[in-house]
C-alpha positions in Angstrom: -10.8 -16.1 -5.5 -7.8 -17.2 -3.5 -6.3 -18.7 -6.7 -6.5 -15.3 -8.5 -5.0 -13.6 -5.5 -2.1 -16.0 -5.5 -1.6 -15.4 -9.2 -1.6 -11.6 -8.6 1.0 -12.0 -5.9 3.2 -14.0 -8.3 2.9 -11.4 -11.1 3.4 -8.5 -8.6 6.5 -10.1 -7.2 8.0 -10.4 -10.7 7.0 -6.8 -11.7 8.5 -5.6 -8.4 11.8 -7.4 -9.1 11.9 -6.2 -12.7 11.5 -2.6 -11.6 14.5 -2.9 -9.3 12.7 -3.4 -6.0 14.1 -6.1 -3.7 11.5 -8.9 -3.9 12.5 -10.2 -0.4 10.7 -7.1 0.9 7.4 -8.6 -0.2 7.9 -11.5 2.2 8.8 -9.1 5.0 5.7 -7.1 4.3 3.4 -10.1 4.5 5.1 -11.2 7.7 4.4 -7.8 9.3 0.8 -7.9 7.9 0.3 -11.3 9.4 1.5 -10.1 12.8 -0.8 -7.1 12.6 -3.8 -9.3 11.7 -3.0 -11.6 14.6 -3.0 -8.7 17.0 -6.1 -7.1 15.6 -8.5 -10.0 15.4 -7.9 -11.4 11.9 -9.8 -14.5 12.8 -12.1 -15.1 9.8 -12.3 -18.8 9.1 -10.1 -19.7 6.0 -13.1 -21.1 4.1 -14.9 -17.7 4.2 -11.9 -15.8 2.9 -11.4 -14.6 -0.7 -7.7 -14.0 0.0 -5.1 -16.6 0.9 -4.1 -16.9 4.5 -1.1 -14.6 5.3 1.0 -17.7 6.2 0.1 -19.2 2.8 1.1 -16.1 1.0 4.4 -16.0 2.7 5.1 -19.6 1.9 4.1 -19.1 -1.8 6.3 -16.0 -2.1 9.2 -17.8 -0.6 8.8 -20.6 -3.1 8.8 -18.0 -5.9 11.8 -16.2 -4.6 14.5 -17.8 -6.8 12.6 -16.7 -9.9 12.0 -13.3 -8.5 15.7 -12.9 -7.5 16.8 -13.8 -11.0 14.5 -11.0 -12.4 15.9 -8.7 -9.7 19.5 -9.4 -10.8 18.6 -8.9 -14.5 17.1 -5.5 -13.6 20.6 -4.3 -12.7 19.7 -3.6 -9.1 22.4 -4.1 -6.5 21.8 -6.3 -3.5 
């Protein structure tokens, strides 16, 4: 379901940050993916999708970014 996909995005973002990968790159990835989908006919109606819309994913990841950045800093990674 879309709810489970959003939960997986949240968990993945935190794991990424804890492993020392810059979580801001997740937002950049989904922005690129959204552009790709737009150019290649990603026009399935939202109510038929099992995944969140790309724009929704980006918004949710941006909301989670303060938490992810804190995990990133704790990992010892340098910005």
